[in-house]
CSV table of C-alpha atoms in Angstrom, one decimal:
chain,number,residue,atom,x,y,z
T,1,MET,CA,-23.7,-22.4,24.8
T,2,GLY,CA,-23.4,-25.1,22.1
T,3,GLU,CA,-20.9,-27.5,21.8
T,4,GLN,CA,-17.0,-28.2,21.7
T,5,ARG,CA,-16.5,-27.7,18.4
T,6,ARG,CA,-13.4,-27.5,16.4
T,7,VAL,CA,-12.5,-25.3,13.1
T,8,SER,CA,-9.8,-26.4,10.8
T,9,LEU,CA,-7.7,-24.5,8.3
T,10,ALA,CA,-10.4,-21.4,7.9
T,11,PRO,CA,-9.7,-18.5,5.6
T,12,ALA,CA,-9.3,-15.4,7.6
T,13,TYR,CA,-8.0,-12.2,8.1
T,14,ILE,CA,-7.4,-10.6,11.6
T,15,LEU,CA,-9.1,-7.2,12.1
T,16,HIS,CA,-8.0,-6.0,15.6
T,17,ARG,CA,-5.6,-7.6,18.3
T,18,ARG,CA,-4.8,-6.4,21.8
T,19,PRO,CA,-2.9,-7.9,24.7
T,20,TYR,CA,-5.0,-10.4,27.0
T,21,ARG,CA,-3.5,-11.5,30.3
T,22,ASP,CA,0.2,-11.5,30.9
T,23,THR,CA,0.9,-13.7,27.4
T,24,SER,CA,-2.0,-14.3,25.4
T,25,LEU,CA,-3.8,-12.0,23.0
T,26,LEU,CA,-7.2,-11.4,21.8
T,27,LEU,CA,-7.8,-11.8,18.4
T,28,GLU,CA,-11.0,-10.5,16.4
T,29,CYS,CA,-11.2,-12.5,13.2
T,30,PHE,CA,-13.3,-11.9,9.7
T,31,THR,CA,-13.3,-15.9,8.5
T,32,ARG,CA,-14.6,-16.5,5.1
T,33,ASP,CA,-17.1,-19.6,6.7
T,34,HIS,CA,-17.8,-18.0,10.0
T,35,GLY,CA,-18.5,-14.5,10.0
T,36,ARG,CA,-16.7,-12.3,12.4
T,37,VAL,CA,-14.9,-14.8,15.0
T,38,GLY,CA,-13.5,-13.6,18.9
T,39,LEU,CA,-10.2,-16.0,19.1
T,40,VAL,CA,-7.9,-16.1,22.0
T,41,ALA,CA,-4.4,-17.1,21.1
T,42,ARG,CA,-2.5,-18.4,24.3
T,43,GLY,CA,1.2,-17.8,24.6
T,44,ALA,CA,1.3,-15.8,21.6
T,45,ARG,CA,3.5,-13.1,23.5
T,46,ARG,CA,5.9,-15.1,24.8
T,47,ALA,CA,9.1,-14.4,23.4
T,48,ARG,CA,9.8,-17.3,21.6
T,49,SER,CA,6.0,-18.0,20.2
T,50,ARG,CA,6.3,-17.5,16.4
T,51,LEU,CA,2.4,-16.6,16.2
T,52,PRO,CA,2.8,-12.5,16.7
T,53,GLY,CA,4.7,-12.2,13.0
T,54,THR,CA,2.0,-14.1,11.4
T,55,LEU,CA,-0.9,-12.8,13.6
T,56,GLN,CA,-0.8,-9.2,12.1
T,57,ALA,CA,-4.0,-7.3,10.5
T,58,PHE,CA,-4.0,-7.3,6.7
T,59,GLN,CA,-2.4,-10.8,6.2
T,60,PRO,CA,-4.4,-14.1,4.5
T,61,LEU,CA,-4.4,-16.4,6.9
T,62,SER,CA,-5.6,-19.9,7.6
T,63,LEU,CA,-7.1,-20.5,11.0
T,64,SER,CA,-7.9,-23.7,13.4
T,65,TRP,CA,-9.7,-23.4,16.6
T,66,GLN,CA,-11.5,-24.8,19.2
T,67,GLY,CA,-14.2,-24.0,21.3
T,68,ARG,CA,-17.4,-23.0,22.5
T,69,GLY,CA,-19.3,-19.7,22.5
T,70,ASP,CA,-17.8,-16.7,21.6
T,71,LEU,CA,-14.5,-16.8,22.3
T,72,ALA,CA,-12.6,-20.1,20.8
T,73,THR,CA,-9.3,-21.0,21.3
T,74,LEU,CA,-6.4,-20.5,18.6
T,75,VAL,CA,-5.2,-23.8,18.3
T,76,ASP,CA,-2.9,-22.8,14.7
T,77,ALA,CA,-2.4,-20.0,12.3
T,78,GLU,CA,-0.4,-20.3,8.8
T,79,LEU,CA,-0.3,-17.8,6.4
T,80,ALA,CA,-2.3,-18.7,3.5
T,81,GLY,CA,-0.7,-16.4,0.7
T,82,THR,CA,1.9,-13.7,0.0
T,83,PRO,CA,1.9,-11.3,3.1
T,84,ALA,CA,0.5,-8.1,2.4
T,85,ARG,CA,2.4,-4.8,3.5
T,86,LEU,CA,-0.1,-1.6,3.9
T,87,ALA,CA,2.3,1.4,4.2
T,88,GLY,CA,0.9,5.2,5.1
T,89,THR,CA,-2.3,6.2,4.5
T,90,ARG,CA,-3.2,2.9,3.1
T,91,LEU,CA,-3.1,1.3,6.1
T,92,ILE,CA,-5.3,3.9,7.7
T,93,SER,CA,-7.7,3.0,4.9
T,94,GLY,CA,-7.2,-0.5,5.8
T,95,LEU,CA,-8.2,0.0,9.3
T,96,TYR,CA,-10.8,1.8,8.4
T,97,ALA,CA,-12.6,-0.9,6.8
T,98,ASN,CA,-11.4,-3.2,9.6
T,99,GLU,CA,-13.4,-0.7,11.7
T,100,LEU,CA,-16.6,-0.4,9.5
T,101,LEU,CA,-16.5,-4.7,9.6
T,102,VAL,CA,-16.2,-4.6,13.3
T,103,ARG,CA,-18.8,-1.7,13.5
T,104,THR,CA,-21.4,-3.7,11.1
T,105,THR,CA,-21.1,-7.2,11.2
T,106,ARG,CA,-22.1,-9.4,13.7
T,107,ARG,CA,-20.2,-12.7,15.5
T,108,GLN,CA,-20.8,-16.1,13.8
T,109,ASP,CA,-22.4,-14.4,11.1
T,110,PRO,CA,-21.2,-16.0,7.5
T,111,HIS,CA,-20.7,-13.8,4.6
T,112,PRO,CA,-18.6,-15.4,2.1
T,113,GLU,CA,-19.3,-12.7,-0.5
T,114,LEU,CA,-18.1,-10.0,1.6
T,115,PHE,CA,-14.8,-12.2,2.8
T,116,GLY,CA,-14.0,-11.7,-1.3
T,117,HIS,CA,-15.2,-8.1,-1.2
T,118,TYR,CA,-12.3,-7.5,1.7
T,119,THR,CA,-9.5,-9.6,0.1
T,120,ARG,CA,-9.7,-7.7,-2.8
T,121,LEU,CA,-9.7,-4.2,-1.2
T,122,VAL,CA,-6.7,-5.4,1.1
T,123,THR,CA,-4.6,-6.7,-1.9
T,124,ALA,CA,-5.6,-3.6,-3.8
T,125,LEU,CA,-4.4,-1.2,-0.8
T,126,ALA,CA,-1.3,-3.3,-0.6
T,127,LEU,CA,-0.4,-3.4,-4.3
T,128,GLU,CA,-1.5,0.5,-4.8
T,129,ALA,CA,-4.0,-0.5,-7.1
T,130,GLY,CA,-6.4,2.6,-7.6
T,131,ALA,CA,-7.2,5.2,-5.4
T,132,GLU,CA,-8.0,4.3,-1.8
T,133,GLY,CA,-11.3,7.0,-2.4
T,134,VAL,CA,-12.4,4.6,-5.3
T,135,LEU,CA,-11.3,1.2,-3.5
T,136,LEU,CA,-13.1,2.4,-0.4
T,137,ARG,CA,-16.5,3.7,-1.7
T,138,LEU,CA,-16.7,0.0,-3.8
T,139,PHE,CA,-16.3,-1.8,-0.6
T,140,GLU,CA,-18.3,0.0,1.6
T,141,ARG,CA,-21.7,-0.5,-1.8
T,142,ASP,CA,-20.3,-4.2,-1.3
T,143,LEU,CA,-20.7,-4.3,2.0
T,144,LEU,CA,-24.0,-2.7,2.4
T,145,THR,CA,-25.2,-5.7,0.1
T,146,SER,CA,-23.6,-8.0,1.8
T,147,LEU,CA,-25.8,-6.9,5.2
T,148,GLY,CA,-28.5,-7.1,3.1
T,149,TYR,CA,-29.3,-3.4,2.5
T,150,GLY,CA,-28.1,-2.5,-0.8
T,151,LEU,CA,-28.1,0.9,-2.1
T,152,PRO,CA,-30.8,0.6,-5.5
T,153,LEU,CA,-28.3,2.6,-7.9
T,154,GLY,CA,-30.4,1.4,-11.4
T,155,HIS,CA,-34.1,2.9,-10.6
T,156,ASP,CA,-35.7,5.9,-8.8
T,157,ALA,CA,-38.3,4.9,-5.2
T,158,GLY,CA,-40.8,5.2,-8.1
T,159,GLY,CA,-39.1,2.3,-9.9
T,160,ALA,CA,-38.2,4.3,-12.8
T,161,PRO,CA,-34.6,3.4,-14.4
T,162,VAL,CA,-32.5,6.5,-13.0
T,163,GLN,CA,-31.1,8.4,-15.9
T,164,PRO,CA,-27.6,10.5,-16.2
T,165,GLY,CA,-28.3,14.3,-15.7
T,166,ILE,CA,-30.8,14.2,-13.4
T,167,ALA,CA,-30.5,15.1,-9.5
T,168,TYR,CA,-31.9,12.4,-7.0
T,169,ARG,CA,-32.5,12.7,-3.2
T,170,TYR,CA,-31.6,9.5,-1.0
T,171,ASP,CA,-33.8,8.9,1.5
T,172,PRO,CA,-32.2,6.0,4.0
T,173,ASP,CA,-35.9,4.2,3.5
T,174,THR,CA,-37.8,4.4,0.3
T,175,GLY,CA,-34.4,5.2,-2.1
T,176,PHE,CA,-33.9,7.9,-4.7
T,177,HIS,CA,-36.1,10.7,-5.1
T,178,PRO,CA,-36.0,12.2,-8.6
T,179,LEU,CA,-35.7,15.9,-7.7
T,180,ALA,CA,-37.0,18.6,-10.2
T,181,GLY,CA,-34.8,21.4,-12.0
T,182,GLY,CA,-32.2,19.2,-13.4
T,183,ALA,CA,-28.7,18.1,-11.8
T,184,ALA,CA,-27.8,21.5,-10.6
T,185,GLY,CA,-28.0,22.7,-6.8
T,186,ARG,CA,-28.1,20.2,-4.3
T,187,GLY,CA,-29.0,16.5,-5.2
T,188,ILE,CA,-26.7,13.8,-6.6
T,189,ASP,CA,-26.3,13.3,-10.4
T,190,GLY,CA,-28.2,9.6,-11.7
T,191,ALA,CA,-24.9,9.4,-13.5
T,192,VAL,CA,-22.9,9.1,-10.3
T,193,LEU,CA,-25.2,6.6,-9.3
T,194,LEU,CA,-24.8,4.8,-12.2
T,195,GLY,CA,-21.3,5.1,-12.6
T,196,LEU,CA,-20.8,3.9,-8.6
T,197,ALA,CA,-23.2,0.8,-9.8
T,198,ALA,CA,-20.6,0.0,-12.4
T,199,GLY,CA,-17.8,0.2,-10.3
T,200,GLU,CA,-16.3,3.3,-12.7
T,201,THR,CA,-13.4,5.4,-11.2
T,202,GLY,CA,-14.5,8.9,-11.7
T,203,ALA,CA,-18.0,8.3,-10.1
T,204,ALA,CA,-16.9,6.2,-7.2
T,205,GLY,CA,-14.0,8.6,-6.2
T,206,SER,CA,-16.3,11.5,-6.5
T,207,ARG,CA,-16.9,13.9,-3.2
T,208,ALA,CA,-20.8,13.2,-4.1
T,209,ALA,CA,-20.7,9.5,-3.7
T,210,ARG,CA,-18.9,9.5,-0.6
T,211,GLU,CA,-21.4,11.8,0.8
T,212,LEU,CA,-24.0,9.1,-0.4
T,213,MET,CA,-22.3,6.6,1.4
T,214,ARG,CA,-21.7,8.1,4.6
T,215,ALA,CA,-25.4,9.0,4.6
T,216,ALA,CA,-26.2,5.3,3.7
T,217,LEU,CA,-23.8,3.6,6.5
T,218,ALA,CA,-24.9,6.6,9.3
T,219,PRO,CA,-27.6,3.8,10.4
T,220,HIS,CA,-26.0,0.9,10.6
T,221,LEU,CA,-22.7,2.8,12.6
T,222,GLY,CA,-24.6,4.1,15.4
T,223,GLU,CA,-23.7,7.0,17.6
T,224,ARG,CA,-19.8,6.7,17.9
T,225,PRO,CA,-17.9,8.3,15.3
T,226,LEU,CA,-15.2,6.4,13.2
T,227,TYR,CA,-12.4,6.9,14.9
T,228,SER,CA,-9.7,5.7,11.6
T,229,ARG,CA,-12.0,8.4,9.9
T,230,GLY,CA,-10.2,11.1,12.6
T,231,LEU,CA,-7.1,9.6,12.4
T,232,TYR,CA,-7.2,10.1,8.4
T,233,ARG,CA,-7.8,13.4,8.3
T,234,GLN,CA,-5.3,14.2,11.0
T,235,GLN,CA,-3.2,12.5,8.8
T,236,LEU,CA,-3.6,14.6,6.0
T,237,ARG,CA,-3.4,17.6,8.6
T,238,ALA,CA,0.1,16.3,9.9
T,239,ALA,CA,1.2,15.9,5.8
T,240,ASP,CA,0.2,19.3,5.1
T,241,ALA,CA,1.8,20.9,7.4
T,242,ARG,CA,4.7,20.2,5.2
T,243,GLY,CA,3.0,22.9,3.0
T,244,GLY,CA,1.9,22.0,-0.6
T,245,PRO,CA,-0.6,19.7,-1.3
T,246,SER,CA,-0.9,16.5,0.6
T,247,ASP,CA,0.9,14.0,-1.2
T,248,THR,CA,-2.3,11.8,-1.4
T,249,GLY,CA,-3.7,13.8,-4.1
T,250,GLU,CA,-7.3,14.4,-2.4
T,251,ASP,CA,-9.0,17.3,-0.9
T,252,ASP,CA,-10.0,15.1,1.7
T,253,SER,CA,-10.5,11.9,3.7
T,254,ALA,CA,-10.5,8.9,1.7
T,255,CYS,CA,-12.4,7.2,5.0
T,256,GLN,CA,-16.1,8.0,5.6
K,1,MET,CA,-10.7,-23.3,56.2
K,2,SER,CA,-11.1,-19.6,55.5
K,3,PHE,CA,-8.5,-17.0,56.5
K,4,SER,CA,-9.3,-13.9,58.9
K,5,PRO,CA,-10.1,-10.8,57.3
K,6,LEU,CA,-6.8,-8.8,56.9
K,7,VAL,CA,-4.8,-11.8,55.6
K,8,SER,CA,-7.6,-12.9,53.1
K,9,GLU,CA,-7.7,-8.7,51.9
K,10,LEU,CA,-3.5,-8.7,51.4
K,11,MET,CA,-4.1,-12.0,49.3
K,12,ASP,CA,-6.8,-10.4,47.5
K,13,ALA,CA,-4.8,-7.8,47.4
K,14,LEU,CA,-1.7,-9.3,45.5
K,15,ARG,CA,-3.7,-11.0,43.3
K,16,GLU,CA,-3.8,-7.2,41.7
K,17,LEU,CA,-0.3,-8.0,40.4
K,18,PRO,CA,0.3,-9.2,36.6
K,19,GLY,CA,1.1,-13.2,37.0
K,20,VAL,CA,-0.3,-13.9,40.1
K,21,GLY,CA,-3.3,-16.4,40.9
K,22,PRO,CA,-4.7,-17.7,44.0
K,23,ARG,CA,-2.2,-20.0,45.1
K,24,SER,CA,1.2,-17.7,44.3
K,25,ALA,CA,-0.9,-14.9,46.2
K,26,GLN,CA,-1.3,-17.2,49.3
K,27,ARG,CA,2.1,-18.3,49.5
K,28,MET,CA,3.5,-14.9,49.0
K,29,ALA,CA,1.1,-13.5,52.3
K,30,LEU,CA,2.1,-16.5,54.0
K,31,HIS,CA,6.1,-16.1,53.7
K,32,LEU,CA,5.5,-12.6,54.3
K,33,LEU,CA,3.6,-12.8,57.6
K,34,GLN,CA,5.2,-15.9,59.2
K,35,ARG,CA,8.6,-15.4,58.3
K,36,ASP,CA,9.4,-11.5,57.1
K,37,ARG,CA,7.7,-9.3,58.5
K,38,ASP,CA,10.4,-6.6,58.1
K,39,ALA,CA,10.2,-7.4,54.4
K,40,ALA,CA,6.4,-6.7,54.4
K,41,ARG,CA,7.0,-3.3,56.3
K,42,ARG,CA,9.6,-2.6,53.6
K,43,ILE,CA,7.4,-3.6,50.7
K,44,ALA,CA,4.4,-1.8,51.8
K,45,ALA,CA,6.4,1.5,52.7
K,46,ALA,CA,7.8,1.4,49.2
K,47,VAL,CA,4.2,0.6,47.4
K,48,THR,CA,2.6,3.4,49.3
K,49,ALA,CA,5.5,5.6,48.9
K,50,ALA,CA,6.2,5.1,44.8
K,51,ALA,CA,2.0,5.3,44.3
K,52,ASP,CA,1.9,8.8,46.0
K,53,ARG,CA,4.8,10.6,44.5
K,54,VAL,CA,5.9,8.5,41.1
K,55,GLY,CA,4.2,10.5,38.2
K,56,GLU,CA,5.5,11.4,34.6
K,57,CYS,CA,8.2,13.0,33.7
K,58,GLU,CA,6.9,16.5,31.7
K,59,HIS,CA,9.0,16.2,28.7
K,60,CYS,CA,9.3,12.3,27.9
K,61,ARG,CA,6.3,11.2,30.2
K,62,ILE,CA,8.5,8.6,31.9
K,63,LEU,CA,7.8,7.3,35.0
K,64,THR,CA,9.6,9.7,37.7
K,65,GLU,CA,9.0,11.5,41.2
K,66,GLU,CA,10.7,14.6,39.8
K,67,ARG,CA,9.2,17.1,37.7
K,68,VAL,CA,11.6,16.4,35.0
K,69,CYS,CA,13.5,12.7,35.2
K,70,ALA,CA,17.3,12.6,35.3
K,71,LEU,CA,17.7,11.3,31.2
K,72,CYS,CA,15.8,14.7,30.4
K,73,ALA,CA,17.7,16.1,33.3
K,74,SER,CA,20.9,15.3,32.1
K,75,THR,CA,23.8,17.8,30.3
K,76,ARG,CA,25.8,15.0,28.9
K,77,ARG,CA,22.9,13.9,26.6
K,78,ASP,CA,21.7,15.1,23.1
K,79,HIS,CA,18.3,16.9,23.5
K,80,GLY,CA,18.0,17.5,19.5
K,81,VAL,CA,17.9,13.7,18.9
K,82,LEU,CA,14.2,12.2,20.4
K,83,CYS,CA,13.8,8.7,20.4
K,84,ILE,CA,10.3,7.6,20.7
K,85,VAL,CA,8.9,4.1,22.1
K,86,GLU,CA,5.1,2.8,23.3
K,87,ASN,CA,6.4,2.1,26.9
K,88,PRO,CA,8.8,3.1,29.0
K,89,ALA,CA,9.7,-0.5,29.7
K,90,ASP,CA,10.9,0.2,25.8
K,91,VAL,CA,13.4,2.9,26.9
K,92,TYR,CA,15.8,0.8,30.1
K,93,ALA,CA,15.4,-2.1,27.4
K,94,LEU,CA,16.9,0.5,24.9
K,95,GLU,CA,19.1,1.9,27.5
K,96,GLU,CA,20.9,-1.3,28.6
K,97,ALA,CA,21.0,-2.4,24.9
K,98,THR,CA,22.6,0.4,22.8
K,99,ASP,CA,25.1,3.7,23.6
K,100,TYR,CA,22.1,6.0,22.0
K,101,GLY,CA,23.2,9.3,23.8
K,102,GLY,CA,19.7,11.0,22.9
K,103,LEU,CA,16.4,11.7,24.8
K,104,TYR,CA,13.2,9.3,24.7
K,105,PHE,CA,9.7,10.4,24.5
K,106,VAL,CA,7.0,7.3,25.8
K,107,LEU,CA,3.6,7.3,24.0
K,108,LYS,CA,2.3,4.4,26.1
K,109,GLY,CA,0.4,3.0,23.6
K,110,GLN,CA,-0.4,3.2,20.1
K,111,LEU,CA,-2.7,4.5,17.7
K,112,SER,CA,-5.4,1.9,17.0
K,113,PRO,CA,-8.9,3.4,16.0
K,114,LEU,CA,-10.9,-0.2,17.3
K,115,ASP,CA,-9.7,0.7,20.7
K,116,GLY,CA,-11.0,4.5,20.3
K,117,ILE,CA,-6.8,5.8,21.0
K,118,GLY,CA,-6.1,8.5,18.9
K,119,PRO,CA,-3.2,11.2,19.1
K,120,GLU,CA,-4.1,13.0,22.1
K,121,GLU,CA,-4.7,10.2,24.3
K,122,LEU,CA,-1.0,9.7,22.8
K,123,GLY,CA,-0.1,13.0,23.7
K,124,LEU,CA,1.1,13.6,20.4
K,125,ASP,CA,0.1,17.3,20.6
K,126,VAL,CA,2.2,17.8,23.4
K,127,LEU,CA,5.2,16.7,20.9
K,128,GLU,CA,4.0,18.5,17.8
K,129,GLY,CA,4.6,21.3,20.1
K,130,ARG,CA,7.9,20.3,20.9
K,131,PHE,CA,8.3,20.1,16.9
K,132,ALA,CA,7.7,23.6,16.8
K,133,ASP,CA,9.7,24.9,19.4
K,134,GLY,CA,12.8,23.8,17.2
K,135,GLY,CA,14.5,21.9,19.7
K,136,VAL,CA,14.4,19.0,17.9
K,137,ARG,CA,16.6,17.9,14.9
K,138,GLU,CA,16.0,14.2,14.8
K,139,ILE,CA,13.3,11.8,15.7
K,140,ILE,CA,14.0,7.7,15.9
K,141,LEU,CA,10.8,5.6,15.4
K,142,ALA,CA,10.9,2.6,17.8
K,143,THR,CA,7.3,1.9,18.5
K,144,ASN,CA,6.1,-2.0,17.6
K,145,PRO,CA,5.7,-3.7,14.5
K,146,THR,CA,2.5,-4.5,14.5
K,147,VAL,CA,0.0,-3.1,12.5
K,148,GLU,CA,-0.7,-0.1,15.0
K,149,GLY,CA,2.7,0.9,15.7
K,150,GLU,CA,3.0,0.9,11.6
K,151,ALA,CA,-0.1,3.4,11.5
K,152,THR,CA,1.6,5.5,14.8
K,153,ALA,CA,5.3,5.6,13.2
K,154,HIS,CA,3.5,7.0,9.7
K,155,TYR,CA,2.1,9.8,11.8
K,156,LEU,CA,5.0,10.6,13.4
K,157,ALA,CA,6.9,10.6,10.8
K,158,GLU,CA,4.6,13.0,8.6
K,159,MET,CA,4.2,14.9,11.6
K,160,ALA,CA,7.8,15.2,11.6
K,161,HIS,CA,8.6,16.4,8.6
K,162,GLY,CA,6.4,18.8,8.2
K,163,HIS,CA,8.5,21.1,10.6
K,164,GLY,CA,11.6,20.1,9.1
K,165,VAL,CA,12.8,17.0,11.7
K,166,ASN,CA,15.0,14.2,10.6
K,167,VAL,CA,13.1,11.2,10.8
K,168,SER,CA,14.8,7.3,11.2
K,169,ARG,CA,13.7,4.0,12.4
K,170,ILE,CA,14.9,1.2,14.3
K,171,ALA,CA,15.5,-1.9,11.5
K,172,HIS,CA,12.7,-4.7,11.7
K,173,GLY,CA,13.9,-8.4,10.7
K,174,VAL,CA,15.3,-11.3,11.7
K,175,PRO,CA,16.4,-12.3,15.1
K,176,LEU,CA,20.1,-12.5,15.2
K,177,GLY,CA,21.1,-15.7,16.1
K,178,GLY,CA,17.9,-16.8,14.4
K,179,GLU,CA,17.8,-19.2,11.3
K,180,LEU,CA,16.0,-18.5,8.4
K,181,GLU,CA,13.9,-21.2,8.2
K,182,TYR,CA,12.3,-20.9,11.1
K,183,VAL,CA,11.1,-16.9,11.1
K,184,ASP,CA,8.0,-16.7,10.5
K,185,ALA,CA,6.8,-15.6,7.1
K,186,GLY,CA,5.4,-12.5,7.9
K,187,THR,CA,9.1,-11.2,9.6
K,188,LEU,CA,11.0,-12.6,6.4
K,189,SER,CA,8.9,-10.9,3.9
K,190,HIS,CA,9.2,-7.5,6.1
K,191,ALA,CA,13.0,-8.3,6.5
K,192,PHE,CA,13.3,-9.0,2.9
K,193,ALA,CA,11.7,-5.7,1.8
K,194,GLY,CA,13.8,-3.8,4.1
K,195,ARG,CA,17.1,-5.3,2.9
K,196,ARG,CA,20.1,-2.5,3.0
K,197,ARG,CA,23.1,-2.4,0.7
K,198,TYR,CA,26.1,-4.7,2.0
K,199,ASP,CA,29.4,-2.7,1.6
């Protein structure tokens, strides 16, 4: 399907790579202008290839490819910026973001603004700027917006502005419904919704925000669990065995 | 023209080997049948015996027909040090290149959420059991320098620290005899970040 085409120097990140045949790599890429793209890097696993060091996740790249259909052939790959190094749980948070993108976006469906959000997330994770939970919640918020399922954080299902101190119930189809009896008990405080909309650290890092985003993402993820989430939790448990509080300073996984 | 059923079957079977396409499969099959029947019988017997009897070592998961491989059974090696690698081929590479005197553990893969490979698939629960038993003093991480290899290394390190096991990792960087100019930027930045004191 489609005619033969050539794309030059497209801004991209690699979300995932796996060995293909004897000497090649199969790449799942997230590009700014072409959305998610599947590429074959022929000969990239040969001993003398310079590609494997470049074709790594979380590195800002310029990719050129040609071909038709679902799987095109990589022609060239260059680093487009400083290589990012993600370590420890931040690496797993990055893998989680990659898994989210693979599971929620379609191939050849461009989302330039989402590419921007992803770039900021990866940069912040690499620079250790900000708590992982906060960065991931804001990325999830922006991901949903890019997909066309943005949360109506500013107003309730009836159209009234969301107010702090009032508790809301979230319904994936209709939005936020105010609950009688104030913020006590179940429901999510209006302050958290407004904080999440404004990108405030306290609100975005809260457990309530995590549960809300989980509920909002669930319809787009299908039945299978997210593997990186389990990995994150197991990682924290492995670290906990050390005794004392885990060194992330969080009581639970930052991933959904 | 077409080959007889048995000859075609042989060619199909040979094509299961990595790097063997239809042309090479045909060449191999004709060679075995026309020139070297003894070699053909020997290959057949060796493949059958190995496929039936070779399993993996209970301790390190290396390929062996014994319950415990020769390395793990050796009394001359240090049983308190474990070098952790992704593939059996890595063990042979390290054995040839180094004078390492400890034991190995083969993961047979790396943690990769997008492939659905988690700690259980790599036998990390078995490994943690060995840490808990207290026989391991030190682990040497020799996973591949990929994102997934890094995630695996970090996981293993946390697990080892939890049991008071020392952790070290093989160095990553510029290949010996290489020239900086021709090293890719990712490798070079990694090597730079991991620079060491020079005494």
